[in-house]
Amino acid sequence: ASALAQAAAALKLGEGGASDAGGGEGSQREDEDEEEPCMTPTEFVEAHGLESWVGEALDMLSPSQCAAVINPELNLQSARNPNGVVVSRIKQVAPVDQRIQMFIRVNDLAEGVVDRLSTLTPEQCEAVMETGLKIQKAVNPSGVAMKRITEVLKATQPRHRPVALVSRHASEGPVGSGSYRNQRYSSPGARRGGNRRSYSRGRGREEASSRSSYQQGGVGSSMPSDVQQAMEELGLDPWCGEVLRRLSLWQRQTVIREIGTMRSVRNPSGVVMSRIRATAKTDELLAIFIDINGLDRGTEAKLWELTPEQRAEVMAPGIYVQNVRNPNTAVRSRVSNVEQGRGAMERGPPWRKDGRDDKEGSREEGKKDRFTRRDDRRRPHKRQRTESSSDDGHDDDDDSP
């Protein structure tokens, strides 16, 4: 009886194991079925009338992720943005590091932008893609991406820094915060209505003191150690350190490695900037230019509307706008000059009412002056005294004796 019971138990166990095995195979088959999408990304895009870049993004998903996006029924008849509906599904199954790769691919971003994205945190990358995975209607997607990165960094990093750059954002800070701009307008010369010469001297002293306090270690907390070391060893200006700080790690290391132990240089910041210009792209430099000068959105928009060559010309006089009360006005003046075919800092001739510039007018007036002087030499001295008066009430063209 005991042997019969053991045999029955073994038979029952075998049936249970078989059923469990069958169930395992069945669940495995179900998993395999779930991992396979019902159609290819290309077929999915064509079936729903989506844009081609959506298919590129789907191609970067794993089979199970692709199935999670494609297999559920998709009704896009009343959708205003069908591409956005699919992107929202992609966002549910793909992590941020995978979606940032999609962002790079579908927008064909430049290597400099890719390098800059690699320095961001996952939260910052998410913020960059918040306004859309695909950059629409942009002639220069890399420039737009750099603009997004700059805005994200502005929102996530402290705006006020204890260097001369604080003056660009002082208007946004609380009153009486002791910022550089507040010190400028509360200077004794400004309060008493002093002349511009004494005002500029006081401003120069303030800038010099800010630079000395920076080099003494009063401002190194937010600066990377390699940048801080380079500034101390080479004697760089604070604005140059701010530019270095905004480069990617690879770019920064390349610049510092190239300059080495630079000694006996009259303008070390200028030498470093020449290396930076050779390493970073124009769009990257423009994003830094906008950031360190604290330009407003209107000025920023004008800069991004320029061609890459025009942007480089605007930044040619210097990436940090110094010795001006309003950097936005100074940059807009540069932009206007470049758009009119002049140098960024060149002062064009004022326009006359007749539509000609002063160069054309001065040439014609010069010809008239030559004839006038020739006629004056032929006229008697007494007549010249009469014509030289502008208040005698007589007509200068009257030749009557």
mmCIF file of C-alpha atoms in Angstrom, residues 90-352:
data_model
loop_
_atom_site.group_PDB
_atom_site.id
_atom_site.type_symbol
_atom_site.label_atom_id
_atom_site.label_comp_id
_atom_site.label_asym_id
_atom_site.label_seq_id
_atom_site.Cartn_x
_atom_site.Cartn_y
_atom_site.Cartn_z
ATOM 1 C CA ILE A 90 8.335 56.272 -26.766
ATOM 2 C CA LYS A 91 8.894 58.371 -23.652
ATOM 3 C CA GLN A 92 7.061 55.762 -21.556
ATOM 4 C CA VAL A 93 9.284 52.863 -22.642
ATOM 5 C CA ALA A 94 12.688 54.497 -23.305
ATOM 6 C CA PRO A 95 14.924 56.023 -20.610
ATOM 7 C CA VAL A 96 16.337 59.512 -20.980
ATOM 8 C CA ASP A 97 19.815 58.378 -22.066
ATOM 9 C CA GLN A 98 18.269 56.420 -24.929
ATOM 10 C CA ARG A 99 15.997 59.278 -25.958
ATOM 11 C CA ILE A 100 18.875 61.768 -25.980
ATOM 12 C CA GLN A 101 20.524 59.539 -28.579
ATOM 13 C CA MET A 102 17.313 59.754 -30.609
ATOM 14 C CA PHE A 103 17.372 63.529 -30.190
ATOM 15 C CA ILE A 104 20.898 63.637 -31.614
ATOM 16 C CA ARG A 105 20.100 61.347 -34.528
ATOM 17 C CA VAL A 106 16.771 62.735 -35.728
ATOM 18 C CA ASN A 107 18.147 66.295 -35.658
ATOM 19 C CA ASP A 108 21.586 65.401 -37.078
ATOM 20 C CA LEU A 109 23.333 67.469 -34.406
ATOM 21 C CA ALA A 110 26.950 68.552 -34.725
ATOM 22 C CA GLU A 111 29.710 66.913 -32.714
ATOM 23 C CA GLY A 112 30.139 70.001 -30.580
ATOM 24 C CA VAL A 113 26.502 69.840 -29.494
ATOM 25 C CA VAL A 114 26.822 66.122 -28.777
ATOM 26 C CA ASP A 115 29.867 66.835 -26.647
ATOM 27 C CA ARG A 116 27.972 69.539 -24.771
ATOM 28 C CA LEU A 117 25.006 67.230 -24.164
ATOM 29 C CA SER A 118 27.324 64.625 -22.667
ATOM 30 C CA THR A 119 28.132 67.019 -19.812
ATOM 31 C CA LEU A 120 24.482 67.456 -18.768
ATOM 32 C CA THR A 121 22.679 65.587 -16.031
ATOM 33 C CA PRO A 122 19.681 63.374 -16.895
ATOM 34 C CA GLU A 123 17.349 66.063 -15.572
ATOM 35 C CA GLN A 124 18.990 68.685 -17.771
ATOM 36 C CA CYS A 125 18.806 66.409 -20.813
ATOM 37 C CA GLU A 126 15.115 65.903 -20.117
ATOM 38 C CA ALA A 127 14.642 69.664 -19.979
ATOM 39 C CA VAL A 128 16.445 70.105 -23.307
ATOM 40 C CA MET A 129 14.020 67.674 -24.975
ATOM 41 C CA GLU A 130 10.970 69.054 -23.192
ATOM 42 C CA THR A 131 9.980 71.335 -26.074
ATOM 43 C CA GLY A 132 10.169 68.518 -28.602
ATOM 44 C CA LEU A 133 12.230 65.526 -29.665
ATOM 45 C CA LYS A 134 12.392 66.907 -33.198
ATOM 46 C CA ILE A 135 13.546 70.476 -33.834
ATOM 47 C CA GLN A 136 11.033 71.684 -36.405
ATOM 48 C CA LYS A 137 11.431 74.365 -39.090
ATOM 49 C CA ALA A 138 15.026 75.198 -38.180
ATOM 50 C CA VAL A 139 17.707 76.025 -40.717
ATOM 51 C CA ASN A 140 20.360 75.252 -38.107
ATOM 52 C CA PRO A 141 19.121 72.574 -35.659
ATOM 53 C CA SER A 142 22.492 72.486 -33.894
ATOM 54 C CA GLY A 143 22.185 76.185 -33.117
ATOM 55 C CA VAL A 144 18.683 75.717 -31.739
ATOM 56 C CA ALA A 145 19.895 72.807 -29.615
ATOM 57 C CA MET A 146 22.726 74.945 -28.236
ATOM 58 C CA LYS A 147 20.180 77.635 -27.409
ATOM 59 C CA ARG A 148 18.072 75.089 -25.508
ATOM 60 C CA ILE A 149 21.143 73.912 -23.603
ATOM 61 C CA THR A 150 22.021 77.488 -22.677
ATOM 62 C CA GLU A 151 18.510 78.168 -21.380
ATOM 63 C CA VAL A 152 18.540 74.970 -19.332
ATOM 64 C CA LEU A 153 21.910 75.836 -17.806
ATOM 65 C CA LYS A 154 20.662 79.325 -16.969
ATOM 66 C CA ALA A 155 17.657 77.834 -15.201
ATOM 67 C CA THR A 156 19.627 75.234 -13.247
ATOM 68 C CA GLN A 157 22.782 77.174 -12.363
ATOM 69 C CA PRO A 158 23.079 80.191 -10.055
ATOM 70 C CA ARG A 159 22.785 83.447 -11.977
ATOM 71 C CA HIS A 160 24.792 85.631 -9.613
ATOM 72 C CA ARG A 161 28.530 85.075 -9.465
ATOM 73 C CA PRO A 162 30.924 87.186 -7.376
ATOM 74 C CA VAL A 163 32.879 88.440 -10.397
ATOM 75 C CA ALA A 164 32.405 91.286 -12.853
ATOM 76 C CA LEU A 165 29.892 89.156 -14.753
ATOM 77 C CA VAL A 166 27.354 89.779 -11.992
ATOM 78 C CA SER A 167 26.632 93.166 -13.523
ATOM 79 C CA ARG A 168 24.745 91.519 -16.366
ATOM 80 C CA HIS A 169 22.092 90.023 -14.057
ATOM 81 C CA ALA A 170 22.046 92.520 -11.214
ATOM 82 C CA SER A 171 18.718 93.942 -12.361
ATOM 83 C CA GLU A 172 17.127 90.542 -11.704
ATOM 84 C CA GLY A 173 18.464 90.302 -8.169
ATOM 85 C CA PRO A 174 16.957 91.802 -4.995
ATOM 86 C CA VAL A 175 17.490 95.477 -4.299
ATOM 87 C CA GLY A 176 20.460 96.101 -2.049
ATOM 88 C CA SER A 177 22.066 92.748 -2.792
ATOM 89 C CA GLY A 178 25.467 94.386 -3.127
ATOM 90 C CA SER A 179 25.833 93.438 -6.774
ATOM 91 C CA TYR A 180 28.326 95.066 -9.083
ATOM 92 C CA ARG A 181 25.654 97.027 -10.960
ATOM 93 C CA ASN A 182 24.157 98.344 -7.722
ATOM 94 C CA GLN A 183 27.610 99.463 -6.605
ATOM 95 C CA ARG A 184 28.094 101.224 -9.929
ATOM 96 C CA TYR A 185 24.962 103.303 -9.696
ATOM 97 C CA SER A 186 25.436 104.033 -6.009
ATOM 98 C CA SER A 187 28.992 105.318 -6.515
ATOM 99 C CA PRO A 188 29.723 108.811 -5.106
ATOM 100 C CA GLY A 189 30.226 110.247 -8.596
ATOM 101 C CA ALA A 190 26.851 108.953 -9.769
ATOM 102 C CA ARG A 191 24.983 110.228 -6.703
ATOM 103 C CA ARG A 192 26.503 113.697 -6.848
ATOM 104 C CA GLY A 193 26.260 113.962 -10.608
ATOM 105 C CA GLY A 194 30.031 113.756 -11.098
ATOM 106 C CA ASN A 195 31.542 113.862 -14.548
ATOM 107 C CA ARG A 196 32.033 110.766 -16.695
ATOM 108 C CA ARG A 197 35.807 110.812 -16.214
ATOM 109 C CA SER A 198 35.590 110.361 -12.451
ATOM 110 C CA TYR A 199 32.797 107.816 -12.940
ATOM 111 C CA SER A 200 34.949 105.709 -15.274
ATOM 112 C CA ARG A 201 37.888 105.875 -12.858
ATOM 113 C CA GLY A 202 35.708 104.612 -10.034
ATOM 114 C CA ARG A 203 34.378 101.844 -12.215
ATOM 115 C CA GLY A 204 37.910 100.819 -13.163
ATOM 116 C CA ARG A 205 38.835 100.555 -9.496
ATOM 117 C CA GLU A 206 35.808 98.363 -8.828
ATOM 118 C CA GLU A 207 36.665 96.040 -11.716
ATOM 119 C CA ALA A 208 40.284 95.853 -10.589
ATOM 120 C CA SER A 209 39.249 95.002 -7.038
ATOM 121 C CA SER A 210 36.867 92.306 -8.290
ATOM 122 C CA ARG A 211 39.673 90.731 -10.330
ATOM 123 C CA SER A 212 42.095 90.815 -7.410
ATOM 124 C CA SER A 213 39.554 89.318 -5.029
ATOM 125 C CA TYR A 214 38.856 86.584 -7.567
ATOM 126 C CA GLN A 215 42.524 85.659 -7.893
ATOM 127 C CA GLN A 216 42.891 85.620 -4.115
ATOM 128 C CA GLY A 217 40.420 82.782 -3.939
ATOM 129 C CA GLY A 218 37.261 84.666 -3.117
ATOM 130 C CA VAL A 219 35.455 83.280 -6.112
ATOM 131 C CA GLY A 220 36.656 79.749 -6.747
ATOM 132 C CA SER A 221 33.850 77.704 -5.206
ATOM 133 C CA SER A 222 31.835 77.095 -8.403
ATOM 134 C CA MET A 223 34.846 76.926 -10.730
ATOM 135 C CA PRO A 224 36.214 73.506 -11.801
ATOM 136 C CA SER A 225 39.587 72.747 -10.277
ATOM 137 C CA ASP A 226 41.415 72.584 -13.614
ATOM 138 C CA VAL A 227 40.051 75.980 -14.650
ATOM 139 C CA GLN A 228 40.895 77.481 -11.267
ATOM 140 C CA GLN A 229 44.444 76.153 -11.521
ATOM 141 C CA ALA A 230 44.867 77.501 -15.062
ATOM 142 C CA MET A 231 43.610 80.930 -13.997
ATOM 143 C CA GLU A 232 46.045 81.103 -11.095
ATOM 144 C CA GLU A 233 49.046 79.843 -13.062
ATOM 145 C CA LEU A 234 48.455 81.916 -16.205
ATOM 146 C CA GLY A 235 46.898 84.997 -14.649
ATOM 147 C CA LEU A 236 43.713 84.837 -16.712
ATOM 148 C CA ASP A 237 40.924 87.388 -16.439
ATOM 149 C CA PRO A 238 37.724 86.282 -14.660
ATOM 150 C CA TRP A 239 35.682 86.389 -17.876
ATOM 151 C CA CYS A 240 38.174 84.034 -19.536
ATOM 152 C CA GLY A 241 37.688 81.574 -16.689
ATOM 153 C CA GLU A 242 33.934 81.818 -17.169
ATOM 154 C CA VAL A 243 34.349 80.935 -20.855
ATOM 155 C CA LEU A 244 36.553 77.947 -19.988
ATOM 156 C CA ARG A 245 34.024 76.799 -17.404
ATOM 157 C CA ARG A 246 31.291 76.649 -20.032
ATOM 158 C CA LEU A 247 33.254 74.427 -22.393
ATOM 159 C CA SER A 248 32.804 70.686 -22.351
ATOM 160 C CA LEU A 249 35.325 68.625 -20.409
ATOM 161 C CA TRP A 250 37.066 67.439 -23.581
ATOM 162 C CA GLN A 251 37.273 70.951 -25.029
ATOM 163 C CA ARG A 252 38.574 72.370 -21.761
ATOM 164 C CA GLN A 253 41.246 69.705 -21.445
ATOM 165 C CA THR A 254 42.281 70.255 -25.076
ATOM 166 C CA VAL A 255 42.708 74.003 -24.579
ATOM 167 C CA ILE A 256 44.611 73.650 -21.301
ATOM 168 C CA ARG A 257 46.857 70.968 -22.790
ATOM 169 C CA GLU A 258 47.669 73.141 -25.816
ATOM 170 C CA ILE A 259 48.569 76.241 -23.837
ATOM 171 C CA GLY A 260 50.721 74.195 -21.441
ATOM 172 C CA THR A 261 52.753 76.336 -19.087
ATOM 173 C CA MET A 262 52.491 79.624 -20.935
ATOM 174 C CA ARG A 263 54.900 82.259 -19.627
ATOM 175 C CA SER A 264 55.932 85.817 -20.498
ATOM 176 C CA VAL A 265 52.787 86.565 -22.509
ATOM 177 C CA ARG A 266 51.416 90.088 -22.530
ATOM 178 C CA ASN A 267 47.798 88.983 -22.973
ATOM 179 C CA PRO A 268 47.311 85.424 -21.677
ATOM 180 C CA SER A 269 43.514 85.666 -21.860
ATOM 181 C CA GLY A 270 43.747 86.561 -25.551
ATOM 182 C CA VAL A 271 46.002 83.581 -26.243
ATOM 183 C CA VAL A 272 43.608 81.253 -24.433
ATOM 184 C CA MET A 273 40.649 82.661 -26.387
ATOM 185 C CA SER A 274 42.476 82.010 -29.668
ATOM 186 C CA ARG A 275 42.791 78.359 -28.642
ATOM 187 C CA ILE A 276 39.144 78.252 -27.610
ATOM 188 C CA ARG A 277 38.037 79.636 -30.986
ATOM 189 C CA ALA A 278 40.059 76.923 -32.719
ATOM 190 C CA THR A 279 38.488 74.193 -30.565
ATOM 191 C CA ALA A 280 34.829 75.209 -30.192
ATOM 192 C CA LYS A 281 32.329 75.769 -32.988
ATOM 193 C CA THR A 282 30.729 79.122 -33.708
ATOM 194 C CA ASP A 283 27.335 78.061 -32.334
ATOM 195 C CA GLU A 284 28.927 76.904 -29.087
ATOM 196 C CA LEU A 285 30.802 80.177 -28.730
ATOM 197 C CA LEU A 286 27.609 82.108 -29.448
ATOM 198 C CA ALA A 287 25.794 80.271 -26.661
ATOM 199 C CA ILE A 288 28.636 81.192 -24.286
ATOM 200 C CA PHE A 289 28.619 84.777 -25.610
ATOM 201 C CA ILE A 290 24.916 85.091 -24.808
ATOM 202 C CA ASP A 291 25.319 83.539 -21.375
ATOM 203 C CA ILE A 292 28.296 85.454 -19.969
ATOM 204 C CA ASN A 293 26.973 88.802 -21.205
ATOM 205 C CA GLY A 294 23.448 88.148 -19.887
ATOM 206 C CA LEU A 295 21.776 89.170 -23.138
ATOM 207 C CA ASP A 296 17.995 89.454 -23.276
ATOM 208 C CA ARG A 297 15.784 87.293 -25.473
ATOM 209 C CA GLY A 298 15.379 89.934 -28.165
ATOM 210 C CA THR A 299 19.119 90.311 -28.653
ATOM 211 C CA GLU A 300 19.557 86.553 -28.471
ATOM 212 C CA ALA A 301 16.973 86.031 -31.218
ATOM 213 C CA LYS A 302 18.739 88.541 -33.476
ATOM 214 C CA LEU A 303 22.031 86.698 -33.013
ATOM 215 C CA TRP A 304 20.568 83.310 -33.921
ATOM 216 C CA GLU A 305 19.042 84.803 -37.080
ATOM 217 C CA LEU A 306 22.516 85.636 -38.410
ATOM 218 C CA THR A 307 24.595 83.332 -40.575
ATOM 219 C CA PRO A 308 27.532 81.509 -38.916
ATOM 220 C CA GLU A 309 29.953 83.921 -40.601
ATOM 221 C CA GLN A 310 28.040 86.941 -39.296
ATOM 222 C CA ARG A 311 27.926 85.470 -35.784
ATOM 223 C CA ALA A 312 31.691 85.062 -35.835
ATOM 224 C CA GLU A 313 32.080 88.696 -36.946
ATOM 225 C CA VAL A 314 29.859 89.905 -34.097
ATOM 226 C CA MET A 315 32.022 88.061 -31.553
ATOM 227 C CA ALA A 316 35.326 89.002 -33.213
ATOM 228 C CA PRO A 317 35.950 92.169 -31.112
ATOM 229 C CA GLY A 318 35.640 90.101 -27.938
ATOM 230 C CA ILE A 319 33.445 87.420 -26.448
ATOM 231 C CA TYR A 320 32.964 89.450 -23.255
ATOM 232 C CA VAL A 321 31.509 92.932 -23.779
ATOM 233 C CA GLN A 322 33.417 95.237 -21.432
ATOM 234 C CA ASN A 323 33.248 98.898 -20.426
ATOM 235 C CA VAL A 324 29.617 99.382 -21.455
ATOM 236 C CA ARG A 325 26.573 100.251 -19.387
ATOM 237 C CA ASN A 326 24.173 98.149 -21.462
ATOM 238 C CA PRO A 327 25.640 95.052 -23.159
ATOM 239 C CA ASN A 328 22.409 94.469 -25.101
ATOM 240 C CA THR A 329 22.720 97.855 -26.798
ATOM 241 C CA ALA A 330 26.385 97.238 -27.574
ATOM 242 C CA VAL A 331 25.680 93.825 -29.095
ATOM 243 C CA ARG A 332 22.739 95.135 -31.125
ATOM 244 C CA SER A 333 25.064 97.796 -32.514
ATOM 245 C CA ARG A 334 27.513 95.084 -33.528
ATOM 246 C CA VAL A 335 24.733 93.114 -35.206
ATOM 247 C CA SER A 336 23.517 96.174 -37.106
ATOM 248 C CA ASN A 337 27.025 96.936 -38.371
ATOM 249 C CA VAL A 338 27.602 93.359 -39.504
ATOM 250 C CA GLU A 339 24.242 93.204 -41.285
ATOM 251 C CA GLN A 340 25.170 96.360 -43.216
ATOM 252 C CA GLY A 341 28.493 94.877 -44.305
ATOM 253 C CA ARG A 342 30.696 96.814 -41.888
ATOM 254 C CA GLY A 343 32.972 95.649 -39.129
ATOM 255 C CA ALA A 344 31.308 94.906 -35.799
ATOM 256 C CA MET A 345 32.893 97.938 -34.107
ATOM 257 C CA GLU A 346 33.020 100.193 -37.176
ATOM 258 C CA ARG A 347 30.995 103.384 -37.042
ATOM 259 C CA GLY A 348 29.109 103.920 -40.257
ATOM 260 C CA PRO A 349 28.442 107.404 -41.678
ATOM 261 C CA PRO A 350 25.110 108.962 -40.658
ATOM 262 C CA TRP A 351 22.407 108.944 -43.303
ATOM 263 C CA ARG A 352 21.264 112.194 -44.903
#
